[in-house]
Short mmCIF file of C-alpha atoms and ligand atoms in Angstrom, two decimals:
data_model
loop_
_atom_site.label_atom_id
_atom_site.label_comp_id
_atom_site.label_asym_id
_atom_site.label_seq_id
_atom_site.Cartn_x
_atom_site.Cartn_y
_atom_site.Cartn_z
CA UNK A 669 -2.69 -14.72 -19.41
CA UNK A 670 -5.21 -11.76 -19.14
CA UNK A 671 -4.91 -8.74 -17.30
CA UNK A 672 -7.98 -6.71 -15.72
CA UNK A 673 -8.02 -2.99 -15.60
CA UNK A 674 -9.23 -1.13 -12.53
CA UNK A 675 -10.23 2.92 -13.23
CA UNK A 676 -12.39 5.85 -12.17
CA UNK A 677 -11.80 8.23 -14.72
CA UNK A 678 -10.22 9.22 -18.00
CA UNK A 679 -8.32 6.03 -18.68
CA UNK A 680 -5.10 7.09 -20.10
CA UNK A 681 -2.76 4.68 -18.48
CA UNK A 682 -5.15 1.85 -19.21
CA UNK A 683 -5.26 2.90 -22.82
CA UNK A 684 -1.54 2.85 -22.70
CA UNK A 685 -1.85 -0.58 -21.71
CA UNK A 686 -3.99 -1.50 -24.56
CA UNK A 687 -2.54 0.42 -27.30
CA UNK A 688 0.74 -1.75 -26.14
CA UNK A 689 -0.86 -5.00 -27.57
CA UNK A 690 -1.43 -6.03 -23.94
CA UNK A 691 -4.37 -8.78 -23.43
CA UNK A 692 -6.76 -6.34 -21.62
CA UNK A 693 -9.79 -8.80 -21.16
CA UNK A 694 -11.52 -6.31 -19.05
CA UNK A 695 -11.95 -2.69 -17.61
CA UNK A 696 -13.46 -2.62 -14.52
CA UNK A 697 -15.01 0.95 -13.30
CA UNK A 698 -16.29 2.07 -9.57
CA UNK A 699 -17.87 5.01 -11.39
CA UNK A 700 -19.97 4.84 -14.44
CA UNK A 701 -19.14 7.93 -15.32
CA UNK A 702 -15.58 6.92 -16.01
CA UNK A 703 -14.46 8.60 -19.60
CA UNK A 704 -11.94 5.55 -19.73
CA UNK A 705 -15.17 3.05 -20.15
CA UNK A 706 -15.74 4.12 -23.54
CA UNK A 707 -12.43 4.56 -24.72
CA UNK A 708 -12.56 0.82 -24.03
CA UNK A 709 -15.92 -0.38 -25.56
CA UNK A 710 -14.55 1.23 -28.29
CA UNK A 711 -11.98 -1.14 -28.54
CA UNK A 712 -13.92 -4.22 -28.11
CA UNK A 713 -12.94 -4.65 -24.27
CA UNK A 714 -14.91 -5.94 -21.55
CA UNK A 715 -16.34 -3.09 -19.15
CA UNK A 716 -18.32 -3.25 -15.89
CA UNK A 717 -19.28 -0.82 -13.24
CA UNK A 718 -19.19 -1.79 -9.66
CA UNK A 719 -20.57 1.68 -8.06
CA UNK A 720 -18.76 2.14 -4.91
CA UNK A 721 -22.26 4.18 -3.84
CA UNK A 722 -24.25 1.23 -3.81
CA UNK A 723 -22.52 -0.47 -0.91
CA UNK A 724 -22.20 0.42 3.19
CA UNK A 725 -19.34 -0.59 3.89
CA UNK A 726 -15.88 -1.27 2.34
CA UNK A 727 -15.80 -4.89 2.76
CA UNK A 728 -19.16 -5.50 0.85
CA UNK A 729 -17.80 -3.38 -2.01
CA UNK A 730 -14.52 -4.81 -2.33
CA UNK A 731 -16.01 -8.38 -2.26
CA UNK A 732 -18.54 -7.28 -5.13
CA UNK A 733 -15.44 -6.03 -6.87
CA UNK A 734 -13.69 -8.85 -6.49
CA UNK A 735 -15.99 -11.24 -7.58
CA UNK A 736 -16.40 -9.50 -10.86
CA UNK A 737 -12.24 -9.56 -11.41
CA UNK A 738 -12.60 -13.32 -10.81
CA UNK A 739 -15.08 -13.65 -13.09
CA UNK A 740 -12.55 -13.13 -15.92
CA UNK A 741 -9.89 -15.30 -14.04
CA UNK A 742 -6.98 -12.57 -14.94
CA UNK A 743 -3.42 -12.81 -14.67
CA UNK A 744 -2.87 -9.65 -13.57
CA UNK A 745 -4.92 -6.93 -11.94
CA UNK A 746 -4.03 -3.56 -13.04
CA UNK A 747 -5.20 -0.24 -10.76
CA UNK A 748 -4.57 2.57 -13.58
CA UNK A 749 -6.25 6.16 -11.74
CA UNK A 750 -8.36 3.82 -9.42
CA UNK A 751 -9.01 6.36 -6.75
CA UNK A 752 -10.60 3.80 -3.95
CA UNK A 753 -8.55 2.52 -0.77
CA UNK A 754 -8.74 -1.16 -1.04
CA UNK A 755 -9.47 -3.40 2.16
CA UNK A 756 -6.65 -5.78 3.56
CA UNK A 757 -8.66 -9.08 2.75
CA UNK A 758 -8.44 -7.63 -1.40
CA UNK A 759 -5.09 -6.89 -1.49
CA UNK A 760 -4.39 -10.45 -0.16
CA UNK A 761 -6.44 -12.48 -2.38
CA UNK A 762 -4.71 -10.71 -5.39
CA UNK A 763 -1.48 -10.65 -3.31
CA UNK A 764 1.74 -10.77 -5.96
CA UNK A 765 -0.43 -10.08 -8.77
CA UNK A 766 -1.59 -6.46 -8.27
CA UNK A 767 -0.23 -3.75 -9.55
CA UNK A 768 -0.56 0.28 -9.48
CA UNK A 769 0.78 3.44 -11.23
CA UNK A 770 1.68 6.54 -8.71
CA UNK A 771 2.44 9.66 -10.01
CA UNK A 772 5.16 11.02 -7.68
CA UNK A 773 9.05 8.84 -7.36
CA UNK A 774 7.98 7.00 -4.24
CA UNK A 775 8.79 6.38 -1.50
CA UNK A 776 8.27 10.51 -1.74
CA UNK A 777 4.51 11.70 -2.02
CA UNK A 778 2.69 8.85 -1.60
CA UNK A 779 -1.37 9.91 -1.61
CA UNK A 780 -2.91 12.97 -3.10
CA UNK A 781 -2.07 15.89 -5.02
CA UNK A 782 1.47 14.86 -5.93
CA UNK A 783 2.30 17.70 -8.28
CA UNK A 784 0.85 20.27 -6.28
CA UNK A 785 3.10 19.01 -3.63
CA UNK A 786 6.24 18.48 -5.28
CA UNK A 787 5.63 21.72 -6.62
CA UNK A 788 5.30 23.31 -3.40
CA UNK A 789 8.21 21.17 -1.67
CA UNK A 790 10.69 22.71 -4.57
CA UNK A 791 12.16 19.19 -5.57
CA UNK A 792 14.17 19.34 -8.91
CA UNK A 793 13.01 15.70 -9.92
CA UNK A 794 9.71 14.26 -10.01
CA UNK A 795 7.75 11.27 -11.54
CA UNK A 796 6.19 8.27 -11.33
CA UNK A 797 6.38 4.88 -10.18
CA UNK A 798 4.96 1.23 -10.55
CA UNK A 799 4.85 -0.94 -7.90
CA UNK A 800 3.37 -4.03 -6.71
CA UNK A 801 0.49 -3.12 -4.35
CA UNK A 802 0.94 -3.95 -0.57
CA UNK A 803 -1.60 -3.23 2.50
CA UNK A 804 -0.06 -0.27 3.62
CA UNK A 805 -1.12 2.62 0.71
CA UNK A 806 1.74 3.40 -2.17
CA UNK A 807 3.88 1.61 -0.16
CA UNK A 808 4.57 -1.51 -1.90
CA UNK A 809 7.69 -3.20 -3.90
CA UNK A 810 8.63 -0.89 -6.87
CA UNK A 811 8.92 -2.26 -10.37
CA UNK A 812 10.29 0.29 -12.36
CA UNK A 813 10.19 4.37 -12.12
CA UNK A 814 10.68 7.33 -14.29
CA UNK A 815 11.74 10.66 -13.58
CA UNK A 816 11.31 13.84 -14.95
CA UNK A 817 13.15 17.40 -14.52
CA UNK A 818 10.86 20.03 -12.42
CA UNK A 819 11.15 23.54 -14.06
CA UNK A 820 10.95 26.79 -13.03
CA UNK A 821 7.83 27.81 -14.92
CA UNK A 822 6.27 24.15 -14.24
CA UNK A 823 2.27 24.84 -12.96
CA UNK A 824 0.61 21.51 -11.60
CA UNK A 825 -0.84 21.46 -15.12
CA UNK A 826 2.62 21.05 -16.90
CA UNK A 827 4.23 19.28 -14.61
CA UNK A 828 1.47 16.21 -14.70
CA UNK A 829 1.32 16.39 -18.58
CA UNK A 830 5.12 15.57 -18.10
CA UNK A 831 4.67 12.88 -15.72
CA UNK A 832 2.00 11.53 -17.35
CA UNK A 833 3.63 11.00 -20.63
CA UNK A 834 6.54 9.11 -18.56
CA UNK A 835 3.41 6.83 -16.83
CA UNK A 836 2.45 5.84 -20.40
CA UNK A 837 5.86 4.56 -21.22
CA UNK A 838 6.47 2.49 -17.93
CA UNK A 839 2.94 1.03 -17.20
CA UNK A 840 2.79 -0.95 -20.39
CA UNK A 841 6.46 -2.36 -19.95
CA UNK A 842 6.04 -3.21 -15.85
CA UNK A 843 2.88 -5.72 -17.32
CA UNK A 844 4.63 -6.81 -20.09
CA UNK A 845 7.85 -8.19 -18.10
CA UNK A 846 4.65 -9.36 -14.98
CA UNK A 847 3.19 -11.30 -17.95
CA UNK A 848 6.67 -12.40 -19.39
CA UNK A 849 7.24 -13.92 -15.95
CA UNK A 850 10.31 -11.94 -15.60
CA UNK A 851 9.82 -10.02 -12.11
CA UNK A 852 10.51 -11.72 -8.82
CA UNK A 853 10.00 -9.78 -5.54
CA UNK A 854 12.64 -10.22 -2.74
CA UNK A 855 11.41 -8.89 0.36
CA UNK A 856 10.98 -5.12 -0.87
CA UNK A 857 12.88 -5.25 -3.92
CA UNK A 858 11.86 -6.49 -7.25
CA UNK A 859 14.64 -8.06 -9.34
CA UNK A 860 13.96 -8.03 -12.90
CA UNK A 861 15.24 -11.02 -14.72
CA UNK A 862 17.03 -10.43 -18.12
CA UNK A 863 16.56 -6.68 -17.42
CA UNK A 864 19.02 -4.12 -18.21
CA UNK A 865 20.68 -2.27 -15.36
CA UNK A 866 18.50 1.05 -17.30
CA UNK A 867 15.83 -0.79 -17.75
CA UNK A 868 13.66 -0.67 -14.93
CA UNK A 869 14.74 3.65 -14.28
CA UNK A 870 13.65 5.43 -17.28
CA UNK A 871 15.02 9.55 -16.71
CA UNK A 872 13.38 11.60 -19.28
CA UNK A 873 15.63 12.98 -21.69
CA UNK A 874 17.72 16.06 -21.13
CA UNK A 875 15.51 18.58 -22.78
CA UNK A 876 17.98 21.08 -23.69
CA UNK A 877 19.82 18.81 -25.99
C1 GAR B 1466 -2.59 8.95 -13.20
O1 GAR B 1466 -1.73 10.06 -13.13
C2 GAR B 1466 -2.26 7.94 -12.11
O2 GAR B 1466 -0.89 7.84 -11.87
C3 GAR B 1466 -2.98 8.54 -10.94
O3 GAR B 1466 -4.20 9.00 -11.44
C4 GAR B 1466 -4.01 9.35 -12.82
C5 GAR B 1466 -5.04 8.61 -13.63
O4 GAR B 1466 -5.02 9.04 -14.97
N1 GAR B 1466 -3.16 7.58 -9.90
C6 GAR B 1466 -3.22 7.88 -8.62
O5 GAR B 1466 -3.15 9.02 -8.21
C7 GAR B 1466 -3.40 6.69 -7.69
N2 GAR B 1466 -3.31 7.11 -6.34
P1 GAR B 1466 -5.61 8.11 -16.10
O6 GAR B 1466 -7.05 7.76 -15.65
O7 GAR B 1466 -5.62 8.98 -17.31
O8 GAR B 1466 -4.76 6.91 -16.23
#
């Protein structure tokens, strides 16, 4: 029933996921450095480092990483700010059961540097979205999204502390319903079953009310 956490950095999303109640059994980082590895030693969770340095080639590191996910036999694998393009041959083995969070409303900004680039394409909405991961990068079936308002003042700074906030709301319900066995993929669509019609798009609250 266990889910395994994939980061690089500061962990936020997979603390969401943990301070949710969800059974974390391990955090896996591909940079020791990662600030999110102690926020989960702290809590008693499993963390290894698979440097993505120490290996040639992609292949060699995604099989390294891969056989320390099996090694806890999870569920679910969870990317949460895991900044590493993963090779065809891991997606499929985790195929159905691997998921990401993206900080832009996809299919819209998919890559880097989403707020910067919202910001500069002068969208009005923005946000972030949780999807089943797919060969083809931030491309995959979506699972629920969450949009926020883009204001006039908004800096790249303000604008991700807005999205971000919505990404700690949506992550730890998207594993929840995985884990409840309530999400069933139909080609690109996921249907969510016993999910509201609201349930799966979350739109921040009207701020001037
Ligand atoms: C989050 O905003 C996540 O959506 C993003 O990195 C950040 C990680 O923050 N992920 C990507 O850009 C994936 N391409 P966190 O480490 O605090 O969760």
């Amino acid at each position: 029933m266990s889910v395994v956490v994939l980061i690089s950095g500061r962990g936020s999303n997979m603390q969401a996921l943990l301070e949710a109640g969800l059974p974390v059994s391990a955090v896996i980082s591909n940079r020791a450095d990662a600030k999110g590895l102690e926020t989960a030693s702290a809590r008693g969770v499993a963390t290894r480092v698979i440097e993505h340095r120490g290996y040639a080639a992609r292949e060699a590191f995604d099989a390294a990483l891969a056989d320390a996910i099996d090694g806890f036999a999870p569920r679910l694998v969870a990317l949460a700010g895991f900044m590493r393009i993963l090779t065809p041959a891991f997606v499929a083995r985790y195929a159905g059961r691997l998921m990401n969070i993206h900080p832009s409303l996809l299919p819209a900004f998919p890559g880097l540097d989403t707020h910067a680039r919202a910001l500069a394409a002068g969208v009005k909405l923005h946000g972030c979205t949780v999807h089943f991961v797919t060969a083809e990068l931030d491309h995959g079936p979506v699972i629920v999204q969450a949009a926020v308002p883009v204001f006039a003042g908004d800096d790249e700074a303000s604008l991700a502390a807005r999205v971000l906030a919505a990404e700690h709301r949506i992550y730890p319900a998207a594993v929840r319903w995985f884990l409840e066995d309530r999400l069933r993929v139909e080609g690109q669509r996921v249907i969510g079953r016993g999910l509201s019609e609201s349930e799966n798009t979350l739109i921040s609250p009207d701020p001037e009310r």
